XYZ file of C-alpha atoms in Angstrom:
682
model
C -8.136 5.916 16.861
C -6.882 3.610 14.120
C -8.727 0.886 12.269
C -7.223 -1.481 9.727
C -9.386 -2.415 6.785
C -8.292 -5.100 4.348
C -9.554 -4.854 0.780
C -10.514 -7.848 -1.321
C -7.743 -10.114 -2.449
C -5.012 -9.155 0.010
C -1.789 -10.818 -1.103
C 0.390 -12.233 1.628
C 4.084 -11.397 1.529
C 6.216 -14.113 -0.053
C 3.441 -15.539 -2.193
C 4.640 -17.015 -5.493
C 2.963 -15.369 -8.448
C 3.116 -17.351 -11.657
C 1.602 -14.462 -13.595
C 0.856 -10.870 -12.598
C -2.635 -10.553 -11.192
C -4.858 -7.890 -9.753
C -3.637 -5.367 -7.211
C -4.522 -5.831 -3.578
C -4.857 -2.995 -1.114
C -4.568 -2.674 2.622
C -5.980 0.575 3.964
C -5.339 1.976 7.425
C -7.817 4.629 8.612
C -6.804 7.272 11.138
C -9.220 9.887 12.468
C -8.550 13.212 14.165
C -10.536 16.200 15.297
C -9.758 19.313 13.292
C -7.896 21.747 15.544
C -9.517 25.129 14.902
C -8.009 28.628 15.126
C -7.698 30.186 18.563
C -10.709 32.469 18.054
C -13.125 29.569 17.433
C -16.355 29.512 19.432
C -17.019 26.861 22.074
C -19.467 25.349 19.600
C -17.639 26.180 16.350
C -20.021 24.335 13.996
C -17.362 23.845 11.305
C -18.061 22.802 7.744
C -15.447 21.080 5.565
C -16.711 20.751 1.984
C -13.418 20.186 0.150
C -9.998 18.551 0.425
C -7.136 18.141 -2.059
C -4.001 15.991 -1.782
C -0.929 16.894 -3.823
C 0.949 13.800 -2.646
C 0.575 11.107 -0.018
C 0.295 12.779 3.392
C 0.309 16.303 1.971
C -3.244 17.599 1.765
C -5.259 20.766 2.341
C -8.879 21.051 3.468
C -11.031 24.186 3.466
C -14.359 25.295 4.867
C -15.829 27.491 7.583
C -16.135 27.786 11.359
C -17.857 30.073 13.851
C -15.635 32.420 15.831
C -16.281 33.592 19.390
C -18.129 36.671 18.067
C -20.587 34.495 16.170
C -19.125 35.384 12.764
C -18.447 32.791 10.075
C -14.781 32.592 9.117
C -12.912 30.767 6.391
C -10.934 27.749 7.550
C -7.640 26.384 6.168
C -6.282 23.026 7.359
C -2.943 21.648 6.165
C -1.515 18.157 6.410
C 2.262 17.826 6.006
C 3.973 14.441 5.873
C 0.870 12.853 7.336
C 0.367 15.285 10.244
C -2.476 17.791 10.353
C -1.545 21.223 11.723
C -3.861 23.504 13.649
C -6.275 25.315 11.393
C -5.714 28.837 10.121
C -8.268 31.564 9.682
C -8.446 32.319 5.976
C -6.852 35.677 5.148
C -8.831 38.429 3.463
C -7.712 40.768 0.659
C -5.337 43.543 1.672
C -7.101 46.534 3.201
C -10.281 44.612 3.925
C -11.875 45.067 7.319
C -12.882 42.055 9.350
C -15.715 40.189 7.706
C -18.846 38.787 9.283
C -19.080 36.044 6.722
C -16.315 34.151 4.891
C -16.825 30.862 3.132
C -14.399 28.616 1.265
C -16.043 25.889 -0.810
C -13.261 24.313 -2.924
C -9.506 23.753 -2.921
C -7.005 22.316 -5.401
C -3.323 21.644 -4.724
C -0.847 21.394 -7.594
C 1.972 20.422 -5.231
C 2.615 20.370 -1.504
C 2.427 23.945 -0.199
C 1.005 25.306 -3.470
C -2.785 25.348 -3.377
C -5.685 27.567 -4.358
C -8.974 27.857 -2.462
C -12.056 29.749 -3.592
C -15.344 30.955 -2.170
C -16.798 34.296 -1.154
C -16.873 36.814 1.682
C -18.797 39.881 2.758
C -16.816 43.119 2.573
C -17.225 46.166 4.791
C -19.855 47.585 2.406
C -21.963 44.461 2.645
C -21.027 43.344 -0.868
C -19.938 39.859 -1.918
C -17.040 40.157 -4.392
C -15.857 36.525 -4.532
C -12.669 35.282 -2.871
C -9.473 33.621 -4.065
C -6.951 32.421 -1.471
C -3.616 31.236 -2.844
C -0.901 29.311 -1.029
C 2.612 29.762 -2.399
C 5.413 27.734 -0.819
C 3.295 27.342 2.305
C 2.167 30.968 2.711
C -1.449 32.003 2.137
C -2.602 35.294 0.603
C -6.081 36.478 -0.454
C -7.532 38.565 -3.262
C -10.933 39.568 -4.554
C -12.031 37.485 -7.486
C -11.491 39.231 -10.788
C -14.854 39.885 -12.447
C -15.823 40.587 -16.066
C -16.788 44.046 -17.218
C -20.438 44.809 -16.480
C -20.518 43.181 -13.060
C -22.909 44.756 -10.555
C -21.591 46.982 -7.783
C -22.555 44.157 -5.468
C -21.807 41.207 -7.724
C -22.938 38.573 -5.192
C -20.114 36.487 -6.626
C -19.381 32.960 -5.526
C -16.613 30.670 -6.736
C -17.725 27.100 -6.134
C -15.016 24.955 -7.734
C -11.314 25.194 -8.606
C -8.845 22.916 -10.404
C -5.088 23.476 -10.683
C -3.149 21.741 -13.443
C 0.137 23.072 -12.045
C 1.298 25.712 -9.585
C 0.142 29.099 -10.862
C -2.127 27.574 -13.511
C -5.626 27.130 -12.144
C -9.227 27.594 -13.219
C -12.082 28.528 -10.898
C -15.772 28.645 -11.767
C -18.934 29.986 -10.219
C -21.309 32.841 -10.856
C -21.835 36.575 -10.331
C -24.558 39.168 -10.846
C -24.304 41.632 -13.719
C -25.496 45.225 -13.715
C -28.922 44.094 -14.991
C -29.407 41.842 -12.002
C -28.937 38.603 -13.949
C -26.677 35.833 -12.766
C -23.862 35.007 -15.166
C -21.442 32.125 -15.240
C -17.966 33.085 -14.057
C -14.758 31.688 -15.536
C -11.627 32.672 -13.677
C -8.350 31.522 -15.219
C -4.878 31.786 -13.693
C -1.964 31.636 -16.129
C 1.554 31.706 -14.703
C 0.190 33.329 -11.539
C -1.998 35.991 -13.174
C -5.790 35.772 -12.996
C -8.200 36.820 -15.731
C -12.002 36.707 -15.678
C -14.551 35.968 -18.370
C -18.295 35.590 -18.576
C -19.184 32.009 -19.433
C -20.561 31.639 -22.966
C -23.846 29.881 -23.640
C -24.264 27.118 -26.226
C -24.917 28.216 -29.803
C -28.566 28.957 -30.413
C -29.428 29.453 -26.746
C -30.977 32.833 -25.983
C -29.754 34.958 -23.104
C -30.624 33.481 -19.728
C -31.546 35.311 -16.524
C -29.565 32.771 -14.504
C -26.385 30.878 -15.374
C -24.423 28.864 -12.846
C -21.166 26.944 -13.140
C -20.937 24.125 -10.626
C -17.705 22.158 -11.208
C -14.431 22.245 -13.146
C -11.609 19.799 -13.927
C -8.348 20.604 -15.738
C -6.389 17.862 -17.475
C -3.558 20.295 -18.191
C -2.996 24.049 -18.207
C -5.417 25.605 -20.679
C -7.395 22.382 -21.155
C -10.329 22.236 -18.759
C -13.986 21.239 -18.652
C -16.684 22.931 -16.594
C -20.196 21.776 -15.727
C -22.934 24.379 -15.936
C -26.661 25.041 -16.071
C -28.864 27.862 -17.338
C -32.476 28.823 -16.885
C -34.751 28.576 -19.918
C -37.447 31.098 -20.811
C -40.059 28.624 -19.489
C -38.339 28.252 -16.144
C -36.566 24.861 -15.957
C -32.807 24.620 -15.836
C -30.879 22.966 -18.665
C -27.389 21.605 -18.283
C -24.459 22.336 -20.551
C -20.723 21.896 -20.512
C -17.888 24.260 -21.317
C -14.651 22.967 -22.779
C -11.406 24.901 -22.769
C -8.974 23.875 -25.485
C -5.535 25.509 -25.529
C -6.919 28.410 -23.504
C -10.135 29.037 -25.472
C -13.555 28.239 -24.008
C -16.530 26.932 -25.984
C -19.969 25.934 -24.735
C -22.181 23.083 -25.846
C -25.554 21.893 -24.648
C -25.479 18.431 -23.203
C -27.056 15.705 -25.308
C -29.938 14.862 -25.259
C -31.033 18.473 -25.641
C -34.196 18.536 -23.547
C -33.465 17.521 -19.962
C -35.893 19.277 -17.610
C -34.495 20.538 -14.334
C -31.005 19.285 -15.001
C -28.048 19.766 -12.683
C -24.414 18.619 -12.898
C -22.619 18.059 -9.614
C -19.144 16.838 -10.584
C -16.742 16.562 -13.514
C -13.443 14.714 -13.931
C -11.022 14.775 -16.866
C -8.462 12.008 -17.332
C -6.908 13.830 -20.282
C -7.778 16.713 -22.582
C -11.047 15.891 -24.347
C -11.719 12.792 -22.246
C -13.959 13.603 -19.297
C -17.046 12.491 -17.432
C -19.697 14.614 -15.737
C -22.463 13.412 -13.456
C -25.606 14.854 -11.958
C -29.353 14.472 -12.125
C -32.464 15.666 -13.913
C -36.199 15.305 -13.525
C -39.488 16.200 -15.102
C -42.182 18.093 -13.143
C -43.991 15.845 -10.632
C -41.667 12.975 -11.465
C -38.766 11.112 -9.925
C -35.222 12.447 -10.153
C -32.973 10.367 -12.417
C -29.195 10.101 -12.446
C -27.287 11.496 -15.396
C -23.928 10.503 -16.848
C -22.182 12.543 -19.545
C -19.111 11.042 -21.182
C -16.646 12.911 -23.383
C -14.476 10.826 -25.690
C -11.889 12.555 -27.869
C -13.861 15.779 -27.528
C -17.318 14.358 -28.308
C -19.994 14.172 -25.612
C -22.642 11.503 -25.116
C -25.355 11.412 -22.451
C -27.162 8.589 -20.733
C -29.268 7.859 -17.722
C -27.168 6.564 -14.890
C -27.634 2.785 -14.823
C -29.154 1.215 -11.735
C -28.393 -2.061 -9.984
C -30.190 -5.136 -11.235
C -33.823 -5.148 -10.132
C -34.066 -1.407 -9.459
C -36.910 0.418 -11.212
C -35.588 3.532 -12.935
C -38.961 5.269 -13.144
C -39.983 4.824 -9.518
C -36.823 5.657 -7.583
C -35.007 8.932 -7.057
C -31.384 8.734 -8.153
C -28.608 11.189 -7.303
C -25.052 10.977 -8.653
C -22.772 13.217 -6.602
C -19.156 12.661 -7.589
C -17.009 11.184 -10.370
C -13.308 10.363 -10.762
C -11.594 9.169 -13.947
C -8.208 7.410 -14.160
C -7.491 6.767 -17.034
C -9.738 7.892 -19.919
C -12.766 5.634 -20.262
C -12.318 4.155 -16.798
C -14.216 6.151 -14.195
C -16.072 5.636 -10.943
C -19.076 7.662 -9.794
C -21.007 7.525 -6.542
C -24.287 8.710 -5.102
C -27.457 7.047 -3.886
C -30.862 5.865 -5.027
C -34.094 5.398 -3.086
C -35.815 2.056 -3.479
C -39.063 2.329 -1.508
C -37.922 5.742 -0.316
C -34.995 4.318 1.675
C -31.574 5.454 0.407
C -29.004 2.920 -0.767
C -25.460 3.783 -1.804
C -24.929 3.732 -5.576
C -21.675 2.722 -7.274
C -21.245 3.413 -10.981
C -18.219 2.031 -12.795
C -17.140 2.862 -16.329
C -14.865 0.271 -17.921
C -13.520 0.985 -21.402
C -16.395 3.392 -21.959
C -19.262 1.229 -20.652
C -21.084 2.078 -17.407
C -22.436 -0.473 -14.929
C -24.135 -0.063 -11.549
C -24.095 -1.804 -8.190
C -25.541 -1.214 -4.761
C -22.787 -0.082 -2.427
C -21.852 -2.483 0.362
C -22.241 -1.207 3.918
C -20.296 -1.996 7.097
C -21.240 -5.090 9.072
C -22.983 -3.065 11.786
C -25.350 -1.267 9.400
C -29.041 -1.142 10.217
C -31.494 -3.204 8.181
C -32.395 0.055 6.447
C -28.964 1.711 6.419
C -30.013 4.967 4.699
C -26.637 4.884 2.987
C -25.404 7.654 0.721
C -22.071 8.341 -0.952
C -20.768 11.854 -1.506
C -17.249 11.666 -2.881
C -14.965 9.323 -4.841
C -11.310 9.441 -5.869
C -9.418 6.895 -7.995
C -5.691 6.194 -8.176
C -5.962 3.759 -11.101
C -8.610 1.835 -13.001
C -10.494 -0.363 -10.553
C -8.708 1.057 -7.497
C -10.779 3.824 -5.928
C -11.971 5.087 -2.560
C -15.405 6.522 -1.756
C -16.839 8.155 1.354
C -20.281 8.808 2.735
C -22.492 7.861 5.654
C -24.928 5.210 6.867
C -27.091 4.403 9.896
C -25.817 1.744 12.291
C -27.911 -0.889 14.043
C -27.036 0.056 17.630
C -27.953 3.687 18.256
C -29.652 4.363 14.917
C -27.406 7.330 14.179
C -25.377 8.293 11.148
C -21.799 7.099 10.983
C -19.190 7.881 8.394
C -18.075 5.068 6.093
C -15.234 4.418 3.685
C -15.493 2.152 0.659
C -12.326 0.781 -0.914
C -12.273 -0.672 -4.411
C -9.485 -3.118 -5.171
C -9.227 -4.513 -8.681
C -12.906 -3.780 -9.227
C -14.217 -5.222 -5.952
C -15.650 -2.881 -3.306
C -15.504 -3.383 0.466
C -17.015 -1.139 3.159
C -15.883 -0.167 6.638
C -17.050 2.162 9.360
C -14.466 4.896 9.652
C -12.970 5.560 13.090
C -13.798 8.680 15.091
C -11.758 10.770 17.539
C -11.863 9.695 21.184
C -14.224 12.550 22.162
C -16.974 11.513 19.738
C -20.499 11.140 21.100
C -22.097 7.703 21.256
C -24.476 9.023 18.593
C -21.977 11.025 16.515
C -24.178 11.922 13.522
C -20.993 11.768 11.461
C -20.382 11.958 7.743
C -17.576 12.485 5.237
C -18.224 15.072 2.545
C -15.072 15.206 0.451
C -12.221 12.881 -0.442
C -8.934 13.209 -2.298
C -6.427 10.450 -3.057
C -2.807 11.069 -3.993
C -1.370 9.116 -6.937
C 0.426 6.750 -4.547
C -2.905 5.712 -3.078
C -3.091 7.459 0.310
C -6.144 9.677 0.778
C -7.652 12.300 3.026
C -11.367 12.684 3.720
C -13.094 15.467 5.613
C -16.464 15.916 7.256
C -18.055 16.510 10.644
C -19.161 14.679 13.788
C -20.706 15.510 17.151
C -18.541 15.357 20.248
C -19.631 14.200 23.703
C -20.680 17.780 24.538
C -23.083 17.853 21.620
C -20.910 20.254 19.612
C -20.186 19.772 15.923
C -16.493 19.305 15.188
C -14.450 18.934 12.033
C -13.420 15.387 11.144
C -10.100 14.649 9.424
C -9.672 11.107 8.161
C -6.401 9.876 6.682
C -6.443 6.669 4.688
C -2.999 5.185 4.226
C -3.431 2.791 1.343
C -0.780 0.308 0.309
C -1.448 -0.986 -3.174
C 0.240 -4.351 -3.504
C 0.520 -5.368 -7.143
C 1.249 -9.061 -7.663
C 4.378 -9.738 -9.698
C 5.944 -12.513 -11.721
C 9.682 -13.137 -11.813
C 11.334 -14.761 -14.845
C 14.906 -16.057 -14.853
C 17.375 -16.455 -17.731
C 21.016 -17.513 -18.089
C 23.575 -15.856 -20.361
C 24.946 -19.273 -21.405
C 23.491 -22.727 -20.770
C 25.142 -25.203 -20.704
C 28.368 -23.761 -19.395
C 31.694 -25.323 -18.450
C 33.328 -25.357 -15.050
C 35.211 -22.099 -14.529
C 33.117 -20.278 -17.154
C 31.397 -17.042 -16.044
C 27.602 -17.035 -16.148
C 25.208 -14.093 -15.713
C 21.715 -14.773 -14.399
C 19.096 -12.125 -15.191
C 15.844 -11.926 -13.241
C 13.031 -9.863 -14.789
C 10.192 -8.740 -12.517
C 6.902 -7.770 -14.135
C 5.199 -5.428 -13.928
C 8.250 -3.231 -13.360
C 8.297 -2.511 -9.607
C 9.218 0.671 -7.760
C 12.192 -0.902 -6.000
C 13.140 -4.067 -4.167
C 15.906 -6.615 -4.534
C 16.366 -10.126 -5.925
C 18.123 -13.010 -4.172
C 19.662 -15.717 -6.384
C 20.017 -19.213 -4.925
C 21.696 -22.367 -6.161
C 19.714 -25.170 -4.588
C 19.382 -24.163 -0.958
C 22.406 -21.835 -0.884
C 22.503 -18.154 -1.804
C 25.032 -17.502 -4.555
C 27.962 -15.502 -3.192
C 27.455 -11.781 -3.742
C 23.880 -12.244 -5.017
C 21.817 -12.119 -1.823
C 20.168 -8.755 -2.558
C 20.712 -7.498 -6.090
C 18.819 -4.211 -6.706
C 15.981 -4.172 -9.242
C 16.297 -1.563 -11.974
C 13.083 0.496 -11.768
C 13.172 1.189 -15.505
C 13.630 -2.381 -16.752
C 12.546 -4.499 -13.774
C 15.772 -6.491 -14.037
C 18.397 -7.617 -11.539
C 21.537 -9.590 -12.382
C 23.903 -12.037 -10.700
C 27.342 -12.895 -12.065
C 28.980 -16.119 -10.897
C 31.376 -18.860 -11.989
C 30.062 -22.344 -11.125
C 32.943 -24.558 -10.062
C 31.140 -27.899 -9.913
C 29.913 -29.853 -12.937
C 26.335 -31.078 -12.868
C 22.878 -29.584 -12.429
C 22.674 -26.251 -10.607
C 19.025 -25.468 -9.843
C 18.883 -21.667 -9.795
C 15.974 -19.680 -8.348
C 15.459 -15.892 -8.254
C 13.269 -14.448 -5.485
C 12.005 -10.851 -5.672
C 11.751 -9.301 -2.203
C 8.726 -7.138 -2.965
C 8.477 -3.404 -2.303
C 6.055 -0.919 -0.808
C 3.666 -1.313 -3.729
C 4.597 -4.654 -5.301
C 4.326 -8.158 -3.875
C 7.193 -10.601 -3.741
C 7.461 -13.454 -6.248
C 9.709 -16.408 -7.023
C 10.836 -17.594 -10.424
C 10.468 -21.138 -11.689
C 13.631 -23.219 -11.282
C 16.232 -22.708 -14.003
C 18.665 -25.630 -14.287
C 22.135 -24.485 -15.195
C 23.908 -27.497 -16.681
C 27.633 -27.268 -16.025
C 29.910 -29.599 -18.006
C 33.566 -30.451 -17.662
C 34.281 -29.314 -21.218
C 32.658 -26.454 -23.172
C 29.494 -27.352 -25.052
C 27.630 -24.967 -27.398
C 24.198 -26.480 -26.623
C 22.598 -29.400 -24.829
C 21.976 -31.137 -28.146
C 24.901 -33.499 -28.753
C 26.578 -32.373 -25.535
C 28.847 -34.685 -23.526
C 27.070 -35.023 -20.181
C 28.560 -38.418 -19.365
C 28.299 -39.320 -15.685
C 27.036 -35.882 -14.577
C 24.906 -35.540 -11.467
C 21.703 -34.026 -12.875
C 19.485 -34.907 -9.910
C 16.301 -32.799 -9.910
C 17.264 -31.016 -13.108
C 14.429 -28.964 -14.619
C 14.854 -29.750 -18.315
C 11.255 -29.826 -19.472
C 11.118 -29.255 -23.224
C 14.909 -29.142 -23.526
C 16.620 -30.241 -26.738
C 18.953 -33.079 -25.705
C 18.953 -34.882 -29.027
C 22.145 -36.883 -29.521
C 23.446 -35.971 -26.069
C 25.777 -38.337 -24.217
C 24.030 -39.048 -20.904
C 25.659 -42.414 -20.309
C 25.890 -43.076 -16.580
C 24.280 -39.723 -15.744
C 22.254 -39.420 -12.536
C 18.841 -38.049 -13.584
C 16.958 -38.974 -10.414
C 13.731 -36.917 -10.145
C 14.731 -34.909 -13.214
C 11.946 -33.177 -15.169
C 12.430 -34.248 -18.784
C 8.784 -33.909 -19.781
C 8.391 -33.140 -23.486
C 12.201 -33.081 -23.832
C 13.763 -34.088 -27.140
C 16.005 -37.079 -26.378
C 15.947 -38.604 -29.848
C 19.209 -40.450 -30.524
C 20.485 -39.653 -27.038
C 22.671 -42.153 -25.187
C 21.256 -42.980 -21.767
C 23.078 -46.250 -21.222
C 23.247 -47.096 -17.504
C 21.645 -43.744 -16.693
C 19.772 -43.507 -13.388
C 16.277 -42.238 -14.252
C 14.615 -43.120 -10.959
C 11.414 -41.057 -10.555
C 12.293 -39.064 -13.665
C 9.422 -37.383 -15.539
C 9.689 -38.442 -19.194
C 6.037 -37.853 -20.031
C 5.626 -36.744 -23.620
C 9.363 -37.011 -24.221
C 10.779 -37.829 -27.656
C 12.933 -40.947 -27.221
C 13.026 -42.205 -30.818
C 16.312 -43.998 -31.453
C 17.543 -43.381 -27.918
C 19.780 -45.926 -26.210
C 18.636 -46.839 -22.693
C 20.604 -50.058 -22.321
C 20.780 -51.014 -18.604
C 19.056 -47.746 -17.601
C 17.219 -47.613 -14.273
C 13.583 -46.558 -14.879
C 12.254 -47.279 -11.396
C 9.127 -45.141 -10.774
C 9.840 -43.179 -13.966
C 6.897 -41.748 -15.944
C 7.003 -42.547 -19.682
C 3.325 -41.817 -20.352
C 2.836 -40.420 -23.826
C 6.520 -40.733 -24.693
C 7.526 -41.573 -28.264
C 9.866 -44.573 -28.151
C 10.089 -45.666 -31.784
C 13.404 -47.496 -32.307
C 14.537 -46.920 -28.742
C 16.787 -49.554 -27.111
C 15.400 -50.730 -23.738
C 17.719 -53.739 -23.377
C 18.323 -54.810 -19.739
C 16.273 -51.855 -18.416
C 15.209 -51.961 -14.762
C 11.408 -51.729 -14.715
C 9.759 -51.173 -11.344
C 6.584 -49.166 -10.793
C 7.297 -47.577 -14.179
C 4.475 -45.806 -16.027
C 4.641 -47.159 -19.568
C 4.096 -45.031 -22.687
C 0.517 -46.301 -22.994
C -0.231 -45.362 -19.377
C -0.093 -48.859 -17.913
C 2.136 -49.731 -14.963
C 5.014 -52.182 -15.330
C 4.139 -53.871 -12.036
C 0.730 -54.779 -13.415
C 2.178 -56.715 -16.355
C 4.930 -59.012 -15.213
C 7.175 -56.218 -13.978
C 8.003 -54.867 -17.444
C 6.833 -52.333 -20.039
C 7.837 -54.709 -22.800
C 4.748 -55.048 -24.962
C 3.569 -51.552 -23.961
C 6.253 -49.610 -25.768
């Protein structure tokens, strides 16, 4: 099933863009049932908590499913060039007997076919050692998680989040139990393919804690990561803190403000080293849960309550912030939900240049009056261009449906995501995790109920085409030029596109050899070399074709003036008798030029400098001379029928024997209203 969803501001192909504007996006949603391994139970009850896309159409999702023996197995699903393959049972470490319980909770892909997934499993002794599953060039292998010295014989280890800066350079976080029975934070770092484990440090001044948990990690580059964590205080509540790795060394700091009762961080995203955002929630006993936003700028953290939409009461509504994505530093999006009157509404948080703002998430058109909307995951490809996923209740069967929100240039739009053909009428569907490749295409994963009442894995591919408006400028290497003289036209497309061609036209005809000149993807320029053979006005236009990610655009008209004899500039140039019909010469310097007998019908000479120019017997029918400088110009016997002279400076100009007819005079009056002449209004 395929549904097409258009984001705000879709730009039609061929539209002329005078200046670059905001990007538009068209997103196509395609849903598929996750094909499970051959040993899956009839009711496999899969769970898909995580997906990661290395590039458009190349993604990996992980989770669990029930096999035919009733055991829980790890699940690996791989998308290659846009096609999802049948799922694989996650391998176990060498020499390990079959496990009754395997769970994968997070995956990160540095490149297509090179991913790392983490979680835990139960070994043959009933212990839980923690699990790392690594894909190298498309082949998966498993290993026990390395643990720090002092880990318990049964460490009850769980790795809950992983981030890979590059292939073979990853960081995973979670927790394990030490020999004293306390839970410790676990930092697992892979450097050039070799893993090393460390116990997570606590912030300075914090006493030892009986329970420390690391919940999320994001790596801006190898050796530069940030992890979200929490620890239990001596009085019982959990406090949040963050760990920052700088050039391979970890340090811990308590999140400001220092006293946040029952705090929890759910997600972290780093745009660059030292520039991250973390989100979560905190609450006081017998009080409402509030959203929390931590922002790191150049290594320094600041904390704030998550803002709420206008009119929402922060002290009477539960707020949960579940996911954050930052591209670039200082420009992030976070999603979750809040509960006005106990009824959930989707929450959108947007950070722009370091300042956070909130809005209620839109819902699809078929949402119930109380949609019970919630958002679970967000991924951004650039500032103001993000995708979020979650669920809502529709108005027909009152069941949960999955939804996709697309942000285009800061404006969000919602759509119900499609479902596979075997979905139940009441699918109870939702999307848990989302990952967008830099090019804009995304994958989202979740679950739905089929027509047999079984829970199935849901794979949603969003093929997003970001269409950035462009502007095309046009310049000539020499203007005016003489007949037989070579001229190079240069079109410059901005912003620099990722491909496309430019067509150069002279009037209505394409210039020979210049129908599709390639655009240089480094400079945005395309060129056309030609030798005009005919004297007069050549109205040149450059049209950019557009590309996969950039809209087409057309330049303003450039008038190439071609003379019979060489002329260094238009000022003082001999343009006697030339056909300059429709010439675009606004603002041009034509002072002292010889335009005697020239045909300037419909020419744009607004604001042009024509001081001292000779325009004797020139045809200026319908010419635009508004604001032109005509001081000392000779217009003896010129035809000014329907010409516009409003605002022109005509001091000392010679208008002897001029043809006045429907002429707009310099003072704005019309010649036909005053005896058929502008005399007296000059």
